Short mmCIF file of C-alpha atoms in Angstrom, two decimals:
data_model
loop_
_atom_site.label_atom_id
_atom_site.label_comp_id
_atom_site.label_asym_id
_atom_site.label_seq_id
_atom_site.Cartn_x
_atom_site.Cartn_y
_atom_site.Cartn_z
CA UNK A 965 -15.32 -26.45 3.53
CA UNK A 966 -12.39 -25.84 0.66
CA UNK A 967 -10.82 -28.81 -0.58
CA UNK A 968 -7.40 -28.39 -1.85
CA UNK A 969 -6.31 -30.79 -4.37
CA UNK A 970 -2.18 -32.00 -4.45
CA UNK A 971 -1.86 -30.22 -7.99
CA UNK A 972 -2.85 -26.80 -6.71
CA UNK A 973 -0.62 -27.31 -3.94
CA UNK A 974 1.99 -27.86 -6.19
CA UNK A 975 1.48 -24.73 -8.21
CA UNK A 976 2.21 -23.05 -4.44
CA UNK A 977 5.30 -24.69 -3.90
CA UNK A 978 6.41 -23.71 -7.31
CA UNK A 979 5.60 -20.24 -6.87
CA UNK A 980 6.97 -20.13 -3.69
CA UNK A 981 10.35 -21.53 -4.57
CA UNK A 982 10.49 -19.08 -7.47
CA UNK A 983 10.34 -16.02 -5.36
CA UNK A 984 13.61 -17.53 -3.48
CA UNK A 985 15.19 -18.17 -6.78
CA UNK A 986 14.71 -14.15 -7.69
CA UNK A 987 15.81 -13.34 -4.57
CA UNK A 988 19.06 -15.44 -5.11
CA UNK A 989 19.67 -14.01 -8.37
CA UNK A 990 18.95 -10.50 -7.87
CA UNK A 991 21.44 -10.42 -4.49
CA UNK A 992 24.35 -9.16 -7.04
CA UNK A 993 22.77 -6.51 -8.34
CA UNK A 994 21.10 -5.24 -4.64
CA UNK A 995 25.00 -5.23 -3.23
CA UNK A 996 26.51 -1.96 -5.01
CA UNK A 997 24.83 0.45 -2.64
CA UNK A 998 21.99 1.96 -1.06
CA UNK A 999 20.29 3.47 -4.44
CA UNK A 1000 20.61 -0.48 -5.50
CA UNK A 1001 19.26 -1.76 -2.90
CA UNK A 1002 16.40 0.17 -1.79
CA UNK A 1003 15.60 1.74 -5.86
CA UNK A 1004 16.91 -1.14 -7.83
CA UNK A 1005 19.64 1.72 -8.86
CA UNK A 1006 16.61 3.44 -10.80
CA UNK A 1007 16.89 1.39 -13.19
CA UNK A 1008 13.54 -0.15 -13.88
CA UNK A 1009 11.45 -0.40 -16.69
CA UNK A 1010 7.78 0.91 -17.41
CA UNK A 1011 5.95 -2.43 -16.99
CA UNK A 1012 8.04 -3.51 -13.68
CA UNK A 1013 7.49 -0.06 -12.49
CA UNK A 1014 3.83 -0.21 -13.14
CA UNK A 1015 2.50 -3.55 -12.43
CA UNK A 1016 4.82 -3.64 -9.18
CA UNK A 1017 2.77 -0.59 -8.21
CA UNK A 1018 -0.30 -2.22 -8.80
CA UNK A 1019 0.35 -5.03 -6.80
CA UNK A 1020 2.11 -3.60 -3.78
CA UNK A 1021 -0.57 -1.26 -3.38
CA UNK A 1022 -3.52 -3.55 -3.32
CA UNK A 1023 -2.67 -5.83 -0.67
CA UNK A 1024 -5.12 -8.82 0.19
CA UNK A 1025 -7.67 -6.10 0.50
CA UNK A 1026 -8.70 -6.21 -3.24
CA UNK A 1027 -8.56 -10.07 -3.24
CA UNK A 1028 -10.53 -10.87 -0.27
CA UNK A 1029 -11.99 -7.61 1.00
CA UNK A 1030 -13.73 -6.22 -2.36
CA UNK A 1031 -14.82 -9.11 -3.35
CA UNK A 1032 -16.50 -9.73 0.62
CA UNK A 1033 -17.42 -6.04 0.15
CA UNK A 1034 -19.20 -6.80 -3.59
CA UNK A 1035 -21.09 -10.06 -1.59
CA UNK A 1036 -22.26 -8.53 1.25
CA UNK A 1037 -23.27 -4.96 -0.14
CA UNK A 1038 -23.00 -5.35 -3.91
CA UNK A 1039 -22.26 -2.13 -5.80
CA UNK A 1040 -21.21 -0.21 -2.70
CA UNK A 1041 -17.63 -1.65 -3.64
CA UNK A 1042 -17.75 0.11 -6.60
CA UNK A 1043 -17.24 3.47 -5.23
CA UNK A 1044 -13.94 2.02 -3.04
CA UNK A 1045 -12.07 0.78 -7.03
CA UNK A 1046 -13.35 4.25 -7.94
CA UNK A 1047 -11.47 6.11 -5.12
CA UNK A 1048 -7.97 4.54 -5.31
CA UNK A 1049 -7.87 4.28 -8.94
CA UNK A 1050 -8.67 8.03 -9.94
CA UNK A 1051 -5.99 9.19 -7.35
CA UNK A 1052 -3.71 6.72 -8.54
CA UNK A 1053 -4.48 7.81 -12.15
CA UNK A 1054 -4.21 11.45 -10.79
CA UNK A 1055 -0.63 10.34 -9.04
CA UNK A 1056 0.90 8.42 -12.17
CA UNK A 1057 -0.06 10.95 -14.72
CA UNK A 1058 0.76 14.25 -12.79
CA UNK A 1059 2.87 14.02 -9.84
CA UNK A 1060 5.27 10.79 -10.29
CA UNK A 1061 7.59 12.73 -13.12
CA UNK A 1062 7.99 15.06 -10.42
CA UNK A 1063 8.57 12.74 -7.86
CA UNK A 1064 11.02 10.77 -10.08
CA UNK A 1065 13.25 14.20 -11.20
CA UNK A 1066 13.35 15.50 -8.07
CA UNK A 1067 14.58 12.96 -6.10
CA UNK A 1068 17.13 11.97 -8.43
CA UNK A 1069 18.35 15.32 -8.84
CA UNK A 1070 19.06 15.49 -5.11
CA UNK A 1071 19.90 12.06 -4.62
CA UNK A 1072 16.89 11.02 -2.47
CA UNK A 1073 15.81 7.44 -2.06
CA UNK A 1074 13.26 8.19 0.88
CA UNK A 1075 10.10 10.32 1.40
CA UNK A 1076 12.13 11.64 4.56
CA UNK A 1077 15.27 12.25 1.68
CA UNK A 1078 12.86 14.56 -0.22
CA UNK A 1079 10.97 16.21 2.64
CA UNK A 1080 14.29 17.11 4.02
CA UNK A 1081 16.03 18.50 0.86
CA UNK A 1082 13.02 20.34 -0.17
CA UNK A 1083 13.14 22.49 3.00
CA UNK A 1084 17.14 22.76 3.83
CA UNK A 1085 15.87 21.34 7.01
CA UNK A 1086 19.50 20.94 8.39
CA UNK A 1087 18.13 20.17 12.00
CA UNK A 1088 16.75 17.03 10.67
CA UNK A 1089 13.53 17.63 12.39
CA UNK A 1090 11.36 16.44 9.44
CA UNK A 1091 13.40 13.60 8.78
CA UNK A 1092 13.25 12.16 12.38
CA UNK A 1093 9.37 13.08 12.38
CA UNK A 1094 8.79 11.02 9.14
CA UNK A 1095 11.07 8.30 9.79
CA UNK A 1096 9.67 7.21 13.25
CA UNK A 1097 5.67 7.28 11.40
CA UNK A 1098 6.85 4.93 8.68
CA UNK A 1099 9.01 2.62 11.00
CA UNK A 1100 6.23 2.25 13.43
CA UNK A 1101 3.50 2.00 10.65
CA UNK A 1102 5.65 -0.60 8.60
CA UNK A 1103 6.40 -2.86 11.12
CA UNK A 1104 2.90 -2.98 12.05
CA UNK A 1105 1.84 -3.66 8.35
CA UNK A 1106 4.32 -6.30 7.96
CA UNK A 1107 3.05 -8.02 11.26
CA UNK A 1108 -0.53 -7.88 9.67
CA UNK A 1109 0.78 -9.48 6.60
CA UNK A 1110 2.45 -12.51 8.89
CA UNK A 1111 -1.34 -13.05 10.12
CA UNK A 1112 -2.95 -13.26 6.72
CA UNK A 1113 0.08 -15.03 5.35
CA UNK A 1114 -0.58 -18.06 8.38
CA UNK A 1115 -3.97 -17.75 7.42
CA UNK A 1116 -3.52 -18.52 3.93
CA UNK A 1117 -1.45 -21.23 4.49
CA UNK A 1118 -3.31 -22.78 6.85
CA UNK A 1119 -6.14 -23.02 4.60
CA UNK A 1120 -4.10 -24.11 1.78
CA UNK A 1121 -1.71 -26.19 3.14
CA UNK A 1122 -3.45 -27.44 5.98
CA UNK A 1123 -0.32 -26.37 8.54
CA UNK A 1124 -1.46 -24.67 11.65
CA UNK A 1125 -1.44 -20.73 11.77
CA UNK A 1126 1.47 -20.42 13.69
CA UNK A 1127 3.62 -22.43 11.47
CA UNK A 1128 1.90 -20.72 8.19
CA UNK A 1129 3.10 -17.23 9.73
CA UNK A 1130 6.69 -18.61 10.26
CA UNK A 1131 6.75 -19.70 6.50
CA UNK A 1132 5.60 -16.19 5.42
CA UNK A 1133 8.25 -14.84 7.17
CA UNK A 1134 10.86 -17.14 6.30
CA UNK A 1135 10.26 -16.56 2.49
CA UNK A 1136 9.73 -12.89 2.79
CA UNK A 1137 12.65 -12.28 4.65
CA UNK A 1138 14.81 -14.44 2.14
CA UNK A 1139 14.09 -12.84 -1.17
CA UNK A 1140 14.07 -8.88 0.49
CA UNK A 1141 16.88 -9.53 2.25
CA UNK A 1142 19.04 -11.14 -0.59
CA UNK A 1143 17.74 -9.22 -3.55
CA UNK A 1144 16.65 -5.80 -1.93
CA UNK A 1145 14.12 -3.40 -4.16
CA UNK A 1146 15.53 -5.54 -7.44
CA UNK A 1147 13.76 -8.92 -5.94
CA UNK A 1148 10.80 -7.06 -4.61
CA UNK A 1149 9.92 -5.29 -7.82
CA UNK A 1150 10.57 -8.53 -10.39
CA UNK A 1151 8.32 -10.88 -7.57
CA UNK A 1152 5.78 -8.25 -7.69
CA UNK A 1153 5.61 -8.08 -11.20
CA UNK A 1154 5.12 -12.21 -11.35
CA UNK A 1155 2.53 -11.38 -8.06
CA UNK A 1156 0.71 -9.00 -10.52
CA UNK A 1157 0.67 -11.68 -12.90
CA UNK A 1158 -1.42 -14.03 -10.57
CA UNK A 1159 -3.28 -11.58 -9.25
CA UNK A 1160 -4.59 -10.16 -12.54
CA UNK A 1161 -5.48 -13.82 -14.40
CA UNK A 1162 -7.40 -14.87 -11.35
CA UNK A 1163 -9.48 -11.58 -10.75
CA UNK A 1164 -9.75 -12.21 -15.01
CA UNK A 1165 -10.56 -15.47 -14.88
CA UNK A 1166 -13.03 -16.70 -11.88
CA UNK A 1167 -15.66 -14.01 -13.07
CA UNK A 1168 -15.31 -15.12 -16.65
CA UNK A 1169 -15.85 -19.13 -15.88
CA UNK A 1170 -18.77 -18.02 -13.21
CA UNK A 1171 -20.56 -15.81 -15.88
CA UNK A 1172 -20.34 -18.82 -18.10
CA UNK A 1173 -20.95 -21.54 -15.78
CA UNK A 1174 -24.59 -19.56 -15.17
CA UNK A 1175 -25.32 -19.37 -18.62
CA UNK A 1176 -24.55 -15.77 -18.60
CA UNK A 1177 -25.51 -12.87 -16.54
CA UNK A 1178 -29.10 -13.26 -15.97
CA UNK A 1179 -28.68 -15.52 -12.69
CA UNK A 1180 -26.39 -12.43 -11.27
CA UNK A 1181 -28.74 -10.31 -12.05
CA UNK A 1182 -31.42 -12.11 -10.93
CA UNK A 1183 -29.60 -12.36 -7.20
CA UNK A 1184 -28.82 -8.81 -7.62
CA UNK A 1185 -32.34 -7.86 -7.94
CA UNK A 1186 -33.45 -10.30 -4.97
CA UNK A 1187 -31.56 -8.87 -2.50
CA UNK A 1188 -32.64 -4.92 -3.84
CA UNK A 1189 -30.83 -1.95 -2.59
CA UNK A 1190 -27.43 -1.39 -2.84
CA UNK A 1191 -27.34 -4.45 -5.08
CA UNK A 1192 -29.01 -2.58 -7.74
CA UNK A 1193 -27.74 0.94 -7.57
CA UNK A 1194 -24.45 2.24 -6.23
CA UNK A 1195 -26.32 5.71 -5.35
CA UNK A 1196 -28.51 3.42 -2.71
CA UNK A 1197 -26.12 4.45 0.14
CA UNK A 1198 -25.76 7.90 1.88
CA UNK A 1199 -23.57 10.44 1.01
CA UNK A 1200 -21.24 9.97 3.79
CA UNK A 1201 -20.75 6.32 3.34
CA UNK A 1202 -20.14 6.88 -0.65
CA UNK A 1203 -17.32 9.47 0.26
CA UNK A 1204 -16.12 7.51 2.88
CA UNK A 1205 -15.34 5.00 0.24
CA UNK A 1206 -14.21 6.93 -2.22
CA UNK A 1207 -11.84 8.81 0.18
CA UNK A 1208 -10.05 4.98 0.18
CA UNK A 1209 -8.03 6.80 -2.52
CA UNK A 1210 -6.92 9.19 -0.03
CA UNK A 1211 -3.90 6.91 1.31
CA UNK A 1212 -2.20 6.41 -1.66
CA UNK A 1213 -0.25 10.01 -2.08
CA UNK A 1214 1.37 9.43 1.39
CA UNK A 1215 2.31 5.28 1.12
CA UNK A 1216 5.70 5.27 1.15
CA UNK A 1217 5.99 1.35 -0.68
CA UNK A 1218 3.91 2.68 -3.46
CA UNK A 1219 5.66 6.13 -3.59
CA UNK A 1220 9.34 4.30 -4.16
CA UNK A 1221 8.16 2.87 -7.54
CA UNK A 1222 8.06 6.63 -9.00
CA UNK A 1223 11.65 6.89 -8.04
CA UNK A 1224 12.47 4.07 -9.41
CA UNK A 1225 12.12 4.33 -13.02
CA UNK A 1226 14.78 4.12 -15.66
CA UNK A 1227 13.36 6.71 -18.15
CA UNK A 1228 11.24 9.46 -16.68
CA UNK A 1229 10.08 10.10 -20.32
CA UNK A 1230 8.46 6.48 -19.86
CA UNK A 1231 6.08 7.72 -16.84
CA UNK A 1232 3.52 8.33 -18.55
CA UNK A 1233 3.20 4.83 -20.43
CA UNK A 1234 4.01 3.27 -17.10
CA UNK A 1235 0.75 5.54 -15.71
CA UNK A 1236 -1.23 3.79 -18.56
CA UNK A 1237 -0.27 0.44 -17.80
CA UNK A 1238 -1.17 0.34 -14.19
CA UNK A 1239 -3.98 2.73 -14.42
CA UNK A 1240 -5.79 -0.30 -16.94
CA UNK A 1241 -4.71 -3.14 -14.70
CA UNK A 1242 -5.96 -1.38 -12.00
CA UNK A 1243 -9.61 -0.87 -13.72
CA UNK A 1244 -9.52 -4.36 -14.58
CA UNK A 1245 -8.54 -5.93 -11.60
CA UNK A 1246 -11.06 -3.87 -9.72
CA UNK A 1247 -13.68 -4.77 -11.65
CA UNK A 1248 -12.72 -8.28 -11.81
CA UNK A 1249 -13.22 -7.76 -7.65
CA UNK A 1250 -16.48 -6.67 -7.89
CA UNK A 1251 -17.88 -8.87 -10.28
CA UNK A 1252 -16.46 -12.56 -8.73
CA UNK A 1253 -18.46 -10.89 -5.46
CA UNK A 1254 -21.58 -10.53 -6.99
CA UNK A 1255 -21.46 -13.89 -8.98
CA UNK A 1256 -20.68 -15.51 -5.77
CA UNK A 1257 -24.50 -14.25 -4.73
CA UNK A 1258 -25.85 -16.53 -7.58
CA UNK A 1259 -23.88 -19.05 -6.30
CA UNK A 1260 -24.00 -18.54 -2.66
CA UNK A 1261 -27.29 -16.74 -1.96
CA UNK A 1262 -26.88 -17.44 1.74
CA UNK A 1263 -23.73 -16.14 3.40
CA UNK A 1264 -23.71 -19.18 5.73
CA UNK A 1265 -22.98 -21.10 2.90
CA UNK A 1266 -19.34 -19.54 3.06
CA UNK A 1267 -16.79 -21.12 5.66
CA UNK A 1268 -17.82 -19.64 9.28
CA UNK A 1269 -20.48 -17.27 7.46
CA UNK A 1270 -17.43 -14.98 6.30
CA UNK A 1271 -17.89 -12.50 3.36
CA UNK A 1272 -14.19 -12.61 2.66
CA UNK A 1273 -14.21 -16.34 2.02
CA UNK A 1274 -16.50 -15.91 -1.33
CA UNK A 1275 -13.06 -15.35 -3.65
CA UNK A 1276 -11.54 -19.17 -2.36
CA UNK A 1277 -14.92 -20.99 -2.27
CA UNK A 1278 -16.11 -19.96 -5.66
CA UNK A 1279 -12.62 -20.71 -7.00
CA UNK A 1280 -13.12 -24.34 -5.72
CA UNK A 1281 -16.30 -24.62 -6.20
CA UNK A 1282 -16.16 -23.75 -10.20
CA UNK A 1283 -12.52 -24.15 -11.19
CA UNK A 1284 -10.72 -27.20 -11.82
CA UNK A 1285 -7.41 -28.01 -9.36
CA UNK A 1286 -5.08 -26.66 -11.32
CA UNK A 1287 -6.46 -23.20 -11.74
CA UNK A 1288 -7.35 -23.32 -8.20
CA UNK A 1289 -3.86 -23.42 -7.25
CA UNK A 1290 -3.71 -19.88 -9.18
CA UNK A 1291 -6.41 -18.74 -6.55
CA UNK A 1292 -4.18 -19.57 -3.95
CA UNK A 1293 -1.19 -18.22 -5.33
CA UNK A 1294 -3.26 -14.97 -6.08
CA UNK A 1295 -3.81 -14.67 -2.51
CA UNK A 1296 -0.43 -14.95 -1.45
CA UNK A 1297 0.61 -12.79 -3.81
CA UNK A 1298 -1.44 -10.15 -2.91
CA UNK A 1299 0.19 -10.25 0.78
CA UNK A 1300 3.61 -10.72 0.23
CA UNK A 1301 3.45 -8.14 -2.91
CA UNK A 1302 2.72 -5.69 0.27
CA UNK A 1303 4.80 -6.57 2.75
CA UNK A 1304 7.81 -7.11 0.92
CA UNK A 1305 7.56 -3.64 0.32
CA UNK A 1306 6.62 -2.42 3.33
CA UNK A 1307 9.48 -4.23 4.76
CA UNK A 1308 11.85 -2.20 3.00
CA UNK A 1309 10.74 0.68 3.35
CA UNK A 1310 10.92 0.16 7.02
CA UNK A 1311 14.55 -1.11 6.62
CA UNK A 1312 15.35 2.05 4.42
CA UNK A 1313 13.81 4.34 7.00
CA UNK A 1314 16.21 3.71 9.73
CA UNK A 1315 19.11 3.04 7.69
CA UNK A 1316 19.38 5.80 5.00
CA UNK A 1317 17.66 8.44 7.63
CA UNK A 1318 18.34 7.32 10.89
CA UNK A 1319 21.88 5.33 10.45
CA UNK A 1320 23.30 7.01 7.36
CA UNK A 1321 22.00 10.92 7.62
CA UNK A 1322 22.09 11.28 11.30
CA UNK A 1323 23.85 9.09 13.43
CA UNK A 1324 26.84 8.88 10.84
CA UNK A 1325 26.66 11.91 9.00
CA UNK A 1326 30.45 13.11 9.66
CA UNK A 1327 31.62 9.79 8.96
CA UNK A 1328 32.44 8.28 5.54
CA UNK A 1329 30.39 5.25 5.45
CA UNK A 1330 31.29 2.79 2.52
CA UNK A 1331 28.18 1.77 0.59
CA UNK A 1332 28.41 -1.74 0.84
CA UNK A 1333 28.60 -2.10 4.67
CA UNK A 1334 25.50 0.02 4.48
CA UNK A 1335 23.95 -2.38 2.13
CA UNK A 1336 25.28 -5.19 4.43
CA UNK A 1337 23.31 -3.30 7.72
CA UNK A 1338 20.49 -2.95 5.33
CA UNK A 1339 20.13 -6.56 5.27
CA UNK A 1340 20.48 -6.66 8.72
CA UNK A 1341 17.75 -4.20 9.36
CA UNK A 1342 15.31 -5.97 7.47
CA UNK A 1343 16.26 -9.33 9.51
CA UNK A 1344 15.58 -7.22 12.89
CA UNK A 1345 12.55 -5.73 11.49
CA UNK A 1346 11.18 -8.88 10.30
CA UNK A 1347 11.76 -10.36 13.91
CA UNK A 1348 9.96 -7.37 15.78
CA UNK A 1349 6.87 -8.14 13.58
CA UNK A 1350 6.76 -11.81 14.08
CA UNK A 1351 7.02 -10.90 17.74
CA UNK A 1352 3.89 -8.35 17.39
CA UNK A 1353 1.98 -10.87 15.02
CA UNK A 1354 2.46 -13.81 17.91
CA UNK A 1355 1.80 -11.83 21.12
CA UNK A 1356 -0.21 -8.13 20.41
CA UNK A 1357 -2.39 -9.37 17.07
CA UNK A 1358 -5.26 -6.83 18.84
CA UNK A 1359 -2.67 -4.16 18.76
CA UNK A 1360 -1.19 -4.71 15.14
CA UNK A 1361 -4.82 -4.73 13.88
CA UNK A 1362 -5.41 -1.88 15.68
CA UNK A 1363 -2.34 -0.03 14.16
CA UNK A 1364 -3.31 -1.57 10.70
CA UNK A 1365 -7.05 -0.06 10.76
CA UNK A 1366 -5.58 3.36 10.53
CA UNK A 1367 -2.02 2.59 9.00
CA UNK A 1368 -3.42 3.44 5.02
CA UNK A 1369 -5.37 6.59 5.78
CA UNK A 1370 -2.95 7.54 8.41
CA UNK A 1371 0.51 7.51 6.35
CA UNK A 1372 -2.09 9.26 3.40
CA UNK A 1373 -2.97 11.83 5.97
CA UNK A 1374 0.78 12.33 7.23
CA UNK A 1375 2.83 12.58 3.82
CA UNK A 1376 -0.20 13.14 1.03
CA UNK A 1377 -0.85 16.71 1.91
CA UNK A 1378 3.08 17.34 2.65
CA UNK A 1379 4.51 16.20 -0.40
CA UNK A 1380 1.32 17.34 -3.18
CA UNK A 1381 2.20 20.81 -1.85
CA UNK A 1382 5.90 20.48 -1.66
CA UNK A 1383 5.77 19.90 -5.57
CA UNK A 1384 3.10 22.40 -6.62
CA UNK A 1385 3.09 25.57 -3.81
CA UNK A 1386 6.14 27.56 -3.52
CA UNK A 1387 4.42 29.01 -0.08
CA UNK A 1388 4.57 25.65 1.42
CA UNK A 1389 7.29 25.93 4.86
CA UNK A 1390 8.62 23.50 6.74
CA UNK A 1391 7.04 24.15 9.80
CA UNK A 1392 3.50 23.97 8.00
CA UNK A 1393 4.53 20.51 6.33
CA UNK A 1394 5.80 19.37 10.02
CA UNK A 1395 2.21 20.25 11.86
CA UNK A 1396 0.17 19.15 8.77
CA UNK A 1397 2.06 15.71 9.29
CA UNK A 1398 1.12 15.60 13.25
CA UNK A 1399 -2.23 16.78 12.66
CA UNK A 1400 -3.36 14.43 10.03
CA UNK A 1401 -2.06 11.37 11.81
CA UNK A 1402 -3.85 12.77 15.10
CA UNK A 1403 -7.22 13.30 13.14
CA UNK A 1404 -7.00 9.65 11.77
CA UNK A 1405 -6.72 8.10 15.16
CA UNK A 1406 -9.48 10.02 17.04
CA UNK A 1407 -11.52 9.34 14.00
CA UNK A 1408 -10.92 5.58 13.59
CA UNK A 1409 -10.43 4.59 17.52
CA UNK A 1410 -11.07 8.07 19.59
CA UNK A 1411 -8.74 6.76 22.92
CA UNK A 1412 -10.79 6.48 26.29
CA UNK A 1413 -8.83 8.72 27.76
CA UNK A 1414 -9.56 11.90 25.59
CA UNK A 1415 -12.92 11.95 26.13
CA UNK A 1416 -11.78 14.12 28.90
CA UNK A 1417 -11.16 16.73 27.47
CA UNK A 1418 -12.80 15.87 24.17
CA UNK A 1419 -15.87 15.67 22.14
CA UNK A 1420 -16.72 12.01 20.37
CA UNK A 1421 -15.15 12.87 17.27
CA UNK A 1422 -16.82 10.35 15.13
CA UNK A 1423 -19.93 11.05 16.56
CA UNK A 1424 -19.38 14.80 15.56
CA UNK A 1425 -18.33 13.85 12.18
CA UNK A 1426 -21.26 11.65 11.59
CA UNK A 1427 -23.24 14.74 12.66
CA UNK A 1428 -21.77 18.10 11.22
CA UNK A 1429 -19.44 16.34 8.19
CA UNK A 1430 -22.55 14.48 6.26
CA UNK A 1431 -21.83 11.16 7.98
CA UNK A 1432 -18.46 10.96 6.75
CA UNK A 1433 -16.50 9.24 9.07
CA UNK A 1434 -13.89 7.12 7.36
CA UNK A 1435 -10.71 8.63 8.77
CA UNK A 1436 -8.48 9.51 5.69
CA UNK A 1437 -10.82 11.84 4.91
CA UNK A 1438 -11.18 14.62 7.68
CA UNK A 1439 -7.55 13.08 7.97
CA UNK A 1440 -6.24 14.36 4.98
CA UNK A 1441 -8.55 17.68 5.09
CA UNK A 1442 -7.07 18.30 8.28
CA UNK A 1443 -3.61 18.25 7.27
CA UNK A 1444 -3.62 20.18 4.38
CA UNK A 1445 -5.55 22.93 6.28
CA UNK A 1446 -2.94 23.00 8.92
CA UNK A 1447 -0.06 22.91 6.50
CA UNK A 1448 -1.52 25.47 4.16
CA UNK A 1449 -2.44 27.83 7.51
CA UNK A 1450 0.75 27.74 9.43
CA UNK A 1451 2.70 28.06 6.10
CA UNK A 1452 1.06 30.97 5.17
CA UNK A 1453 2.66 32.60 8.39
CA UNK A 1454 5.96 30.81 8.50
CA UNK A 1455 9.30 30.94 6.87
CA UNK A 1456 9.53 29.11 3.46
CA UNK A 1457 12.78 27.93 1.59
CA UNK A 1458 14.51 30.31 -0.11
CA UNK A 1459 15.12 28.62 -3.24
CA UNK A 1460 11.11 27.32 -3.56
CA UNK A 1461 10.30 29.04 -6.65
CA UNK A 1462 13.40 27.58 -8.62
CA UNK A 1463 12.89 24.40 -7.43
CA UNK A 1464 8.87 24.52 -8.60
CA UNK A 1465 10.17 26.16 -11.90
CA UNK A 1466 12.72 23.42 -12.65
CA UNK A 1467 10.09 20.69 -11.90
CA UNK A 1468 7.78 22.40 -13.87
CA UNK A 1469 9.85 22.43 -16.98
CA UNK A 1470 10.61 18.57 -16.53
CA UNK A 1471 7.67 17.81 -16.63
#
């Protein structure tokens, strides 16, 4: 049982009040137009871009998921952090500058904006398909974060999970609706700070409390297998964990950070900052799990025998109430730093891509009206997420199971090829997105009715694809293949070579 002292709750409450204040203060800056509301006017500094990208991309998966994986399987968790860190280093150092330059040159503020302008899609096919996919996933994503937030409040403040979900929704909605991306990026920096301090402080105190690394190594040797060698796992399992990184190139709530940087020349500085924080936080999460084995040798010593409770259980065991408050904040920060960005991305897909660019394409829509409608849309989307969270949790978690990999397969190959290959076509990108998404769904949880005309896809991959069954890997590969092959036989944009040459010069 995890005991929460009043001082820890006080820190948590102060943090939540701080989020609301930032939203209120940022409201004025976000009211001038869609670029201000959804991209903070492309006026963010390198630290804000770097740290908000780190916090929004990790969610509670790093704080609870990776620590739990390290506790349960040992060095297996190293492959997971190696995958996403490697891909995000590549994205920040090599792709982000092109992303930022192209989005400003074309006035793009969303991923569908970029795809439509890159392929001169006057019929809006790419915009509609990509916007629908984004809205679908983002509502489910936010719903899952509300459920997680409800659980976090229940653990920390003793309220029911339902009350916790309402609290999470109210706070998220308040600062996101008021302050837009200005508030989201600033709160994400603070949240990254709490996550960083917790993921560095907790393993440091744990090692000191044990008198060094000896007891941790002893516990690892006792467990054996993956605790003493990261190569104890099969090739397919390792590649599957590394493949977690395949989601990063296609998740819009990470990609919008690249578009929001004020000075494109600072992109490499931002890349270095985010890379260092990612490495330190990732290794901190692994060390917490390994140290947890020394403190709690039997998983039944954790609440409900749940490996994901090792983070808070270890903190409750070895930290004083004041610093344990930081851990409680870190869990909520991980949840909220993802949910706020996802809520904003979903709203932008509807207001910018559906309402402004399609429904109102022949009208002169005032920017302040669009901002008002954007705020209204965040309220509607939060309402839909709450309904899902309360009435269809099983569906929400089914959706989120393949959301990260699904978005990576949909948009990763499309965007990378769009910025680096002049031979890619509109039809190639369209069918790449569709087949990538279908592959991810079939691999993750194949619908029962498809067995009438398809084999067991996961079993097929397990047998003939080196045992690689993490859905993002085959999804990314299938999407890439379809994009390339179909592009070879379909019409390319006339200005493709010119666009890529200008991007190459700017990078």
